[in-house]
Short mmCIF file of C-alpha atoms in Angstrom, two decimals:
data_model
loop_
_atom_site.label_atom_id
_atom_site.label_comp_id
_atom_site.label_asym_id
_atom_site.label_seq_id
_atom_site.Cartn_x
_atom_site.Cartn_y
_atom_site.Cartn_z
CA MET A 15 0.12 0.67 0.00
CA LYS A 16 1.03 3.30 -0.71
CA ASN A 17 0.42 6.85 1.19
CA THR A 18 1.41 10.18 0.94
CA TYR A 19 2.14 12.37 3.88
CA VAL A 20 2.19 15.47 5.13
CA ILE A 21 5.79 16.12 6.78
CA THR A 22 6.86 20.15 8.46
CA GLY A 23 10.10 20.63 9.47
CA MET A 24 12.41 20.02 6.18
CA THR A 25 14.59 22.77 5.50
CA CYS A 26 17.36 22.06 3.41
CA ASN A 27 19.06 17.90 2.18
CA GLY A 28 20.17 16.88 5.01
CA CYS A 29 16.45 16.81 6.70
CA ARG A 30 15.10 15.24 3.25
CA ASN A 31 17.67 12.87 3.73
CA SER A 32 17.52 12.17 7.53
CA VAL A 33 13.42 12.07 7.09
CA GLU A 34 13.91 9.18 4.91
CA ASN A 35 16.25 6.69 6.47
CA LYS A 36 14.56 7.23 9.68
CA LEU A 37 11.41 6.18 8.18
CA ASN A 38 12.50 3.56 5.81
CA GLU A 39 14.22 1.90 9.43
CA ILE A 40 10.41 0.83 10.54
CA ALA A 41 9.88 -2.63 9.28
CA ALA A 42 7.04 -2.68 7.31
CA VAL A 43 7.87 0.41 5.20
CA GLN A 44 9.52 -0.67 1.89
CA ASN A 45 10.52 2.46 0.25
CA VAL A 46 10.37 5.97 1.04
CA LYS A 47 11.04 8.97 -1.25
CA VAL A 48 9.80 12.44 0.26
CA ASN A 49 10.01 15.84 -1.72
CA LEU A 50 11.30 18.64 0.27
CA GLU A 51 10.15 21.33 -1.80
CA ALA A 52 6.49 19.35 -2.05
CA GLY A 53 6.71 18.60 2.59
CA ASN A 54 6.14 15.41 1.97
CA ALA A 55 6.74 11.72 1.47
CA ILE A 56 5.64 9.29 0.19
CA ILE A 57 5.57 6.03 1.78
CA GLU A 58 5.26 2.18 0.51
CA ALA A 59 4.27 0.08 3.46
CA ASN A 60 3.20 -3.75 3.23
CA GLU A 61 0.68 -3.22 6.09
CA PRO A 62 -0.78 -0.37 7.75
CA VAL A 63 1.45 2.06 10.11
CA SER A 64 0.25 4.47 12.33
CA ILE A 65 1.23 8.08 12.29
CA LEU A 66 2.25 7.63 15.80
CA GLU A 67 4.08 5.24 15.29
CA LEU A 68 5.65 7.29 12.29
CA GLN A 69 5.86 10.71 14.25
CA GLU A 70 8.05 8.75 16.97
CA LYS A 71 10.30 7.86 14.54
CA LEU A 72 11.33 11.69 12.83
CA ALA A 73 13.14 13.58 15.48
CA PRO A 74 10.93 16.43 16.99
CA LYS A 75 11.75 18.88 14.87
CA TYR A 76 9.40 17.17 12.36
CA SER A 77 5.54 16.87 12.30
CA ILE A 78 3.94 13.97 9.99
CA SER A 79 0.08 13.84 9.25
CA ARG A 80 -1.27 12.41 6.39
CA GLN A 81 -2.58 14.15 3.41
CA GLU A 82 -5.96 14.63 2.57
CA ASN A 83 -7.66 13.27 -0.46
CA THR A 84 -10.60 16.27 -0.98
CA SER A 85 -8.37 18.92 -2.98
CA ARG A 86 -9.96 21.51 -1.32
CA VAL A 87 -9.76 20.67 2.61
CA VAL A 88 -6.61 20.77 1.46
CA LYS A 89 -6.36 24.06 0.35
CA SER A 90 -8.75 25.49 3.48
CA THR A 91 -6.12 24.20 5.96
CA ASP A 92 -2.59 25.38 4.10
CA GLU A 93 -4.56 29.59 3.71
CA LYS A 94 -5.34 28.50 7.67
CA SER A 95 -1.08 27.72 7.96
CA GLU A 96 0.12 29.91 6.28
CA LEU A 97 -1.02 33.18 7.87
CA GLN A 98 -0.67 31.47 11.45
CA GLN A 99 3.23 31.03 10.25
CA LEU A 100 3.24 35.16 8.28
CA PHE A 101 2.34 36.42 10.99
CA PRO A 102 5.75 36.12 13.20
CA LEU A 103 7.20 38.59 10.17
CA PHE A 104 4.15 40.79 10.28
CA LEU A 105 4.66 41.38 13.33
CA ILE A 106 8.86 42.08 13.74
CA PHE A 107 8.13 44.18 11.01
CA ILE A 108 5.80 46.28 13.40
CA TYR A 109 8.14 46.42 16.10
CA ILE A 110 10.36 47.72 13.40
CA ILE A 111 8.80 49.76 11.91
CA ALA A 112 7.97 51.30 15.45
CA GLY A 113 11.10 51.35 16.81
CA ALA A 114 11.48 53.48 14.10
CA ILE A 115 9.05 55.90 14.24
CA LEU A 116 9.84 56.12 18.21
CA LEU A 117 14.17 57.16 17.35
CA ASN A 118 13.10 59.76 14.28
CA TYR A 119 9.72 61.44 16.56
CA ARG A 120 12.10 64.65 17.65
CA TRP A 121 12.65 65.99 14.82
CA LYS A 122 10.08 64.56 12.38
CA ASP A 123 13.06 63.66 9.42
CA PHE A 124 11.57 60.88 6.85
CA SER A 125 15.59 59.91 5.89
CA GLY A 126 16.50 59.24 9.66
CA PHE A 127 13.22 57.03 9.88
CA MET A 128 14.25 54.66 6.62
CA LEU A 129 18.05 55.18 7.29
CA ASP A 130 16.73 53.16 11.40
CA PHE A 131 14.21 51.38 9.65
CA MET A 132 16.97 49.88 7.73
CA GLY A 133 19.75 48.95 10.22
CA LEU A 134 16.87 47.81 12.93
CA PHE A 135 15.65 45.02 9.78
CA TYR A 136 19.19 44.12 9.14
CA ILE A 137 19.82 43.68 12.64
CA VAL A 138 16.51 41.89 13.65
CA PHE A 139 16.41 39.34 10.59
CA SER A 140 20.55 38.75 11.47
CA PHE A 141 19.77 37.66 14.39
CA PHE A 142 17.47 35.14 13.90
CA LYS A 143 19.81 33.44 11.17
CA PHE A 144 22.53 34.05 13.84
CA LEU A 145 20.21 30.98 15.42
CA ASP A 146 21.29 28.77 12.90
CA LEU A 147 23.57 29.59 10.93
CA LYS A 148 25.27 26.24 10.60
CA GLY A 149 21.14 25.18 8.68
CA PHE A 150 20.51 28.92 6.84
CA PRO A 151 22.86 28.45 3.90
CA ASP A 152 21.01 24.88 3.01
CA SER A 153 17.80 27.64 3.07
CA PHE A 154 19.32 30.09 1.91
CA ARG A 155 20.47 28.32 -1.04
CA MET A 156 17.51 27.30 -2.05
CA TYR A 157 16.73 29.95 -3.22
CA ASP A 158 18.65 32.73 -4.17
CA PRO A 159 21.16 32.32 -7.54
CA ILE A 160 24.54 33.75 -5.42
CA ALA A 161 24.24 30.59 -2.69
CA LYS A 162 23.14 27.89 -4.93
CA ARG A 163 26.81 29.08 -6.84
CA LEU A 164 28.39 29.55 -4.25
CA PRO A 165 27.20 27.77 -1.05
CA ILE A 166 30.44 30.11 1.20
CA TYR A 167 28.33 33.69 -0.12
CA GLY A 168 24.86 31.66 2.65
CA TRP A 169 27.21 31.63 5.89
CA ILE A 170 29.14 34.78 5.18
CA TYR A 171 25.17 36.57 4.28
CA PRO A 172 24.52 37.34 8.31
CA PHE A 173 27.58 39.24 8.79
CA ILE A 174 26.89 41.12 5.91
CA GLU A 175 23.26 41.66 7.20
CA LEU A 176 24.94 42.42 10.71
CA GLY A 177 27.59 45.13 8.57
CA LEU A 178 24.60 47.06 6.15
CA GLY A 179 22.71 47.57 9.63
CA LEU A 180 25.39 49.06 11.88
CA LEU A 181 26.06 51.61 9.20
CA PHE A 182 22.76 52.40 8.63
CA LEU A 183 22.36 53.58 12.50
CA THR A 184 25.51 54.76 13.18
CA ARG A 185 25.46 56.75 9.70
CA THR A 186 28.65 55.00 8.47
CA GLN A 187 29.72 54.46 4.49
CA LEU A 188 26.01 55.55 3.73
CA ASN A 189 25.99 55.02 -0.42
CA VAL A 190 28.38 51.55 0.30
CA ALA A 191 25.15 50.20 2.43
CA LEU A 192 22.66 51.98 -0.21
CA ILE A 193 24.68 49.83 -3.05
CA LEU A 194 25.33 46.47 -1.48
CA THR A 195 21.16 46.65 -0.64
CA ILE A 196 19.92 47.52 -3.43
CA VAL A 197 22.51 44.78 -5.09
CA ILE A 198 21.81 41.53 -2.62
CA LEU A 199 18.70 42.21 -2.00
CA GLY A 200 18.19 43.12 -5.36
CA ILE A 201 19.78 39.60 -6.34
CA THR A 202 17.58 37.65 -3.84
CA THR A 203 13.99 39.34 -5.03
CA ILE A 204 14.89 37.21 -8.76
CA GLY A 205 15.59 34.47 -6.67
CA VAL A 206 12.32 35.36 -4.64
CA THR A 207 9.92 35.77 -7.94
CA LYS A 208 11.11 32.96 -9.50
CA VAL A 209 10.41 30.46 -7.16
CA LEU A 210 6.78 32.47 -7.11
CA LEU A 211 6.40 31.78 -10.83
CA ASP A 212 7.36 28.41 -10.54
CA LYS A 213 5.08 28.06 -7.42
CA LYS A 214 7.20 26.01 -5.52
CA GLN A 215 6.67 25.54 -1.69
CA ILE A 216 9.72 26.16 -0.46
CA GLN A 217 11.20 27.30 3.25
CA CYS A 218 11.47 30.98 3.39
CA ALA A 219 15.10 31.67 4.96
CA CYS A 220 14.65 35.46 5.37
CA LEU A 221 14.24 34.80 9.47
CA GLY A 222 16.47 32.04 9.76
CA THR A 223 15.83 28.23 10.33
CA ALA A 224 13.83 28.82 13.30
CA LEU A 225 10.84 30.80 12.48
CA GLN A 226 9.67 28.59 9.46
CA LEU A 227 8.06 30.47 7.26
CA PRO A 228 7.03 29.90 3.84
CA MET A 229 7.61 31.51 0.89
CA THR A 230 5.22 33.88 -0.11
CA LYS A 231 3.96 37.16 -1.66
CA ALA A 232 4.87 38.51 1.65
CA THR A 233 9.69 37.82 0.98
CA PHE A 234 9.14 39.64 -1.70
CA ILE A 235 6.89 42.66 -0.33
CA GLU A 236 9.38 42.81 2.23
CA ASN A 237 12.40 42.50 -0.63
CA SER A 238 10.83 44.85 -2.27
CA VAL A 239 10.30 47.68 0.64
CA MET A 240 13.96 47.39 0.90
CA LEU A 241 14.91 47.65 -2.28
CA VAL A 242 12.30 50.93 -3.10
CA MET A 243 14.17 53.20 0.70
CA ALA A 244 17.46 52.31 -0.95
CA ILE A 245 16.71 53.55 -4.44
CA ALA A 246 15.51 56.08 -2.69
CA MET A 247 17.71 57.44 0.08
CA LEU A 248 20.82 57.03 -3.56
CA VAL A 249 18.20 59.15 -5.06
CA LEU A 250 17.14 61.80 -3.37
#
Protein backbone atom coordinates (compact mmCIF):
# COMPACT_ATOMS: atom_id res chain seq x y z
CA MET A 1 0.00 0.00 0.00
CA LYS A 2 1.14 3.53 -0.80
CA ASN A 3 0.20 6.67 1.14
CA THR A 4 1.20 10.34 0.98
CA TYR A 5 2.07 12.26 4.13
CA VAL A 6 2.70 15.95 4.82
CA ILE A 7 5.97 16.63 6.66
CA THR A 8 6.82 20.00 8.20
CA GLY A 9 10.15 21.12 9.62
CA MET A 10 12.39 20.16 6.69
CA THR A 11 14.70 22.99 5.62
CA CYS A 12 17.44 21.36 3.55
CA ASN A 13 18.57 18.21 1.75
CA GLY A 14 20.13 17.02 4.99
CA CYS A 15 16.67 17.10 6.57
CA ARG A 16 15.21 15.22 3.62
CA ASN A 17 17.86 12.48 3.86
CA SER A 18 17.39 12.21 7.62
CA VAL A 19 13.62 11.81 7.29
CA GLU A 20 13.96 9.21 4.54
CA ASN A 21 16.52 7.18 6.49
CA LYS A 22 14.52 7.22 9.72
CA LEU A 23 11.24 6.21 8.06
CA ASN A 24 12.98 3.45 6.11
CA GLU A 25 14.05 1.92 9.44
CA ILE A 26 10.44 0.91 10.15
CA ALA A 27 10.05 -2.81 9.47
CA ALA A 28 6.78 -2.55 7.55
CA VAL A 29 8.05 0.24 5.31
CA GLN A 30 9.36 -0.87 1.92
CA ASN A 31 10.21 2.48 0.33
CA VAL A 32 10.13 6.18 1.21
CA LYS A 33 10.37 9.07 -1.25
CA VAL A 34 10.55 12.54 0.32
CA ASN A 35 9.93 15.68 -1.72
CA LEU A 36 11.58 18.63 0.04
CA GLU A 37 9.96 21.35 -2.09
CA ALA A 38 6.44 19.89 -1.78
CA GLY A 39 6.98 19.08 1.90
CA ASN A 40 5.60 15.57 1.65
CA ALA A 41 6.59 11.91 1.59
CA ILE A 42 5.23 8.93 -0.31
CA ILE A 43 5.53 5.82 1.84
CA GLU A 44 5.10 2.29 0.54
CA ALA A 45 4.46 -0.34 3.20
CA ASN A 46 3.39 -4.00 3.25
CA GLU A 47 1.04 -3.35 6.18
CA PRO A 48 -0.64 -0.30 7.79
CA VAL A 49 1.69 1.97 9.77
CA SER A 50 0.22 4.37 12.31
CA ILE A 51 0.97 8.09 12.35
CA LEU A 52 2.24 7.68 15.92
CA GLU A 53 4.80 5.09 14.83
CA LEU A 54 5.98 7.31 11.98
CA GLN A 55 6.21 10.38 14.25
CA GLU A 56 8.19 8.50 16.92
CA LYS A 57 10.85 7.69 14.35
CA LEU A 58 11.37 11.35 13.47
CA ALA A 59 13.21 14.05 15.41
CA PRO A 60 10.97 16.49 17.38
CA LYS A 61 11.53 19.27 14.81
CA TYR A 62 9.58 17.28 12.20
CA SER A 63 5.83 16.77 12.16
CA ILE A 64 4.07 14.20 9.99
CA SER A 65 0.41 13.90 9.09
CA ARG A 66 -1.62 12.11 6.45
CA GLN A 67 -2.32 14.21 3.37
CA GLU A 68 -6.00 14.85 2.80
CA ASN A 69 -7.50 13.44 -0.37
CA THR A 70 -9.86 16.36 -0.95
CA SER A 71 -8.05 19.19 -2.67
CA ARG A 72 -10.55 21.72 -1.30
CA VAL A 73 -9.77 20.76 2.29
CA VAL A 74 -6.04 20.83 1.63
CA LYS A 75 -6.26 24.31 0.12
CA SER A 76 -8.19 25.67 3.11
CA THR A 77 -5.73 24.13 5.57
CA ASP A 78 -2.72 25.45 3.65
CA GLU A 79 -4.12 28.98 3.55
CA LYS A 80 -4.81 28.98 7.28
CA SER A 81 -1.41 27.61 8.20
CA GLU A 82 0.31 30.09 5.87
CA LEU A 83 -1.30 33.07 7.59
CA GLN A 84 -0.42 31.64 10.98
CA GLN A 85 3.18 31.07 9.95
CA LEU A 86 3.53 34.59 8.57
CA PHE A 87 2.28 36.22 11.79
CA PRO A 88 5.83 36.44 13.31
CA LEU A 89 7.04 38.24 10.17
CA PHE A 90 4.24 40.82 10.35
CA LEU A 91 4.82 41.29 14.08
CA ILE A 92 8.55 41.86 13.57
CA PHE A 93 7.84 44.44 10.85
CA ILE A 94 5.50 46.30 13.22
CA TYR A 95 8.20 46.40 15.90
CA ILE A 96 10.84 47.60 13.42
CA ILE A 97 8.56 50.36 12.13
CA ALA A 98 7.68 51.40 15.69
CA GLY A 99 11.36 51.48 16.64
CA ALA A 100 12.29 53.62 13.64
CA ILE A 101 9.45 56.05 14.40
CA LEU A 102 10.47 56.37 18.05
CA LEU A 103 14.05 57.13 17.06
CA ASN A 104 12.95 59.99 14.77
CA TYR A 105 9.60 61.38 15.98
CA ARG A 106 11.13 64.46 17.63
CA TRP A 107 12.93 65.56 14.48
CA LYS A 108 10.23 64.38 12.06
CA ASP A 109 13.02 63.30 9.76
CA PHE A 110 11.70 60.85 7.12
CA SER A 111 15.19 60.16 5.77
CA GLY A 112 16.32 59.30 9.28
CA PHE A 113 13.30 57.04 9.67
CA MET A 114 14.18 55.11 6.50
CA LEU A 115 17.84 54.70 7.52
CA ASP A 116 16.87 53.48 10.99
CA PHE A 117 14.23 51.18 9.50
CA MET A 118 16.81 49.58 7.20
CA GLY A 119 19.34 49.36 10.01
CA LEU A 120 16.90 47.71 12.42
CA PHE A 121 15.66 45.45 9.62
CA TYR A 122 19.15 44.09 9.00
CA ILE A 123 20.03 43.75 12.69
CA VAL A 124 16.83 41.88 13.58
CA PHE A 125 16.84 39.62 10.52
CA SER A 126 20.54 38.76 10.98
CA PHE A 127 19.83 37.86 14.62
CA PHE A 128 17.36 35.17 13.59
CA LYS A 129 19.80 33.81 11.03
CA PHE A 130 22.52 33.53 13.69
CA LEU A 131 20.19 31.37 15.80
CA ASP A 132 20.81 28.53 13.33
CA LEU A 133 23.91 29.57 11.41
CA LYS A 134 24.56 25.95 10.45
CA GLY A 135 21.14 25.34 8.92
CA PHE A 136 20.61 28.73 7.27
CA PRO A 137 22.95 28.27 4.24
CA ASP A 138 21.11 25.13 3.05
CA SER A 139 17.75 26.90 3.16
CA PHE A 140 19.08 30.11 1.62
CA ARG A 141 20.63 28.45 -1.41
CA MET A 142 17.29 26.92 -2.35
CA TYR A 143 16.31 30.27 -3.85
CA ASP A 144 19.23 32.73 -3.76
CA PRO A 145 21.13 32.64 -7.11
CA ILE A 146 24.55 33.42 -5.58
CA ALA A 147 24.21 30.96 -2.69
CA LYS A 148 23.30 28.22 -5.18
CA ARG A 149 26.58 28.64 -7.05
CA LEU A 150 28.76 29.77 -4.15
CA PRO A 151 27.78 27.91 -0.92
CA ILE A 152 30.11 29.98 1.27
CA TYR A 153 27.96 33.03 0.48
CA GLY A 154 25.19 31.52 2.61
CA TRP A 155 27.58 31.32 5.56
CA ILE A 156 28.73 34.93 5.35
CA TYR A 157 25.34 36.44 4.46
CA PRO A 158 24.20 36.92 8.11
CA PHE A 159 27.47 38.78 8.79
CA ILE A 160 26.85 40.98 5.74
CA GLU A 161 23.38 41.83 7.04
CA LEU A 162 24.76 42.61 10.49
CA GLY A 163 27.44 44.86 8.99
CA LEU A 164 24.92 46.72 6.82
CA GLY A 165 22.65 47.21 9.79
CA LEU A 166 25.46 48.80 11.80
CA LEU A 167 26.39 51.07 8.87
CA PHE A 168 22.83 52.38 8.59
CA LEU A 169 22.35 52.89 12.32
CA THR A 170 25.70 54.66 12.76
CA ARG A 171 25.30 56.63 9.50
CA THR A 172 28.64 55.31 8.24
CA GLN A 173 29.47 54.79 4.53
CA LEU A 174 25.80 55.19 3.64
CA ASN A 175 26.31 55.20 -0.14
CA VAL A 176 28.23 51.92 0.09
CA ALA A 177 25.53 50.41 2.31
CA LEU A 178 22.76 51.57 -0.02
CA ILE A 179 24.46 50.21 -3.14
CA LEU A 180 25.16 46.86 -1.45
CA THR A 181 21.52 46.71 -0.35
CA ILE A 182 20.31 47.22 -3.91
CA VAL A 183 22.69 44.60 -5.31
CA ILE A 184 22.25 41.95 -2.62
CA LEU A 185 18.50 42.22 -2.15
CA GLY A 186 18.01 42.71 -5.89
CA ILE A 187 19.66 39.36 -6.60
CA THR A 188 17.73 37.62 -3.81
CA THR A 189 14.45 39.10 -5.08
CA ILE A 190 15.13 37.59 -8.50
CA GLY A 191 15.42 34.18 -6.85
CA VAL A 192 12.27 34.74 -4.79
CA THR A 193 10.34 35.83 -7.89
CA LYS A 194 11.41 32.68 -9.75
CA VAL A 195 10.23 30.47 -6.87
CA LEU A 196 6.87 32.25 -6.76
CA LEU A 197 6.40 31.99 -10.53
CA ASP A 198 7.31 28.29 -10.46
CA LYS A 199 4.83 27.87 -7.56
CA LYS A 200 7.35 25.89 -5.55
CA GLN A 201 6.65 25.26 -1.88
CA ILE A 202 9.87 25.92 0.02
CA GLN A 203 10.81 27.55 3.29
CA CYS A 204 11.80 31.20 3.33
CA ALA A 205 15.13 31.79 5.07
CA CYS A 206 14.57 35.51 5.66
CA LEU A 207 14.24 34.84 9.39
CA GLY A 208 16.62 31.91 9.37
CA THR A 209 15.33 28.43 10.17
CA ALA A 210 14.25 29.10 13.76
CA LEU A 211 10.90 30.43 12.47
CA GLN A 212 9.60 28.25 9.67
CA LEU A 213 8.05 30.66 7.20
CA PRO A 214 6.70 29.67 3.77
CA MET A 215 8.00 31.40 0.67
CA THR A 216 5.14 33.76 -0.24
CA LYS A 217 4.44 37.16 -1.77
CA ALA A 218 5.21 38.62 1.67
CA THR A 219 8.87 37.75 1.11
CA PHE A 220 8.83 39.56 -2.24
CA ILE A 221 7.15 42.61 -0.66
CA GLU A 222 9.62 42.60 2.22
CA ASN A 223 12.60 42.75 -0.15
CA SER A 224 10.88 45.26 -2.42
CA VAL A 225 10.30 47.70 0.44
CA MET A 226 14.01 47.66 1.28
CA LEU A 227 14.97 48.08 -2.37
CA VAL A 228 12.64 51.04 -2.85
CA MET A 229 13.99 52.70 0.30
CA ALA A 230 17.62 52.17 -0.76
CA ILE A 231 17.00 53.57 -4.25
CA ALA A 232 15.07 56.54 -2.84
CA MET A 233 17.90 57.37 -0.41
CA LEU A 234 20.47 57.32 -3.23
CA VAL A 235 18.34 59.49 -5.52
CA LEU A 236 17.16 62.03 -2.95
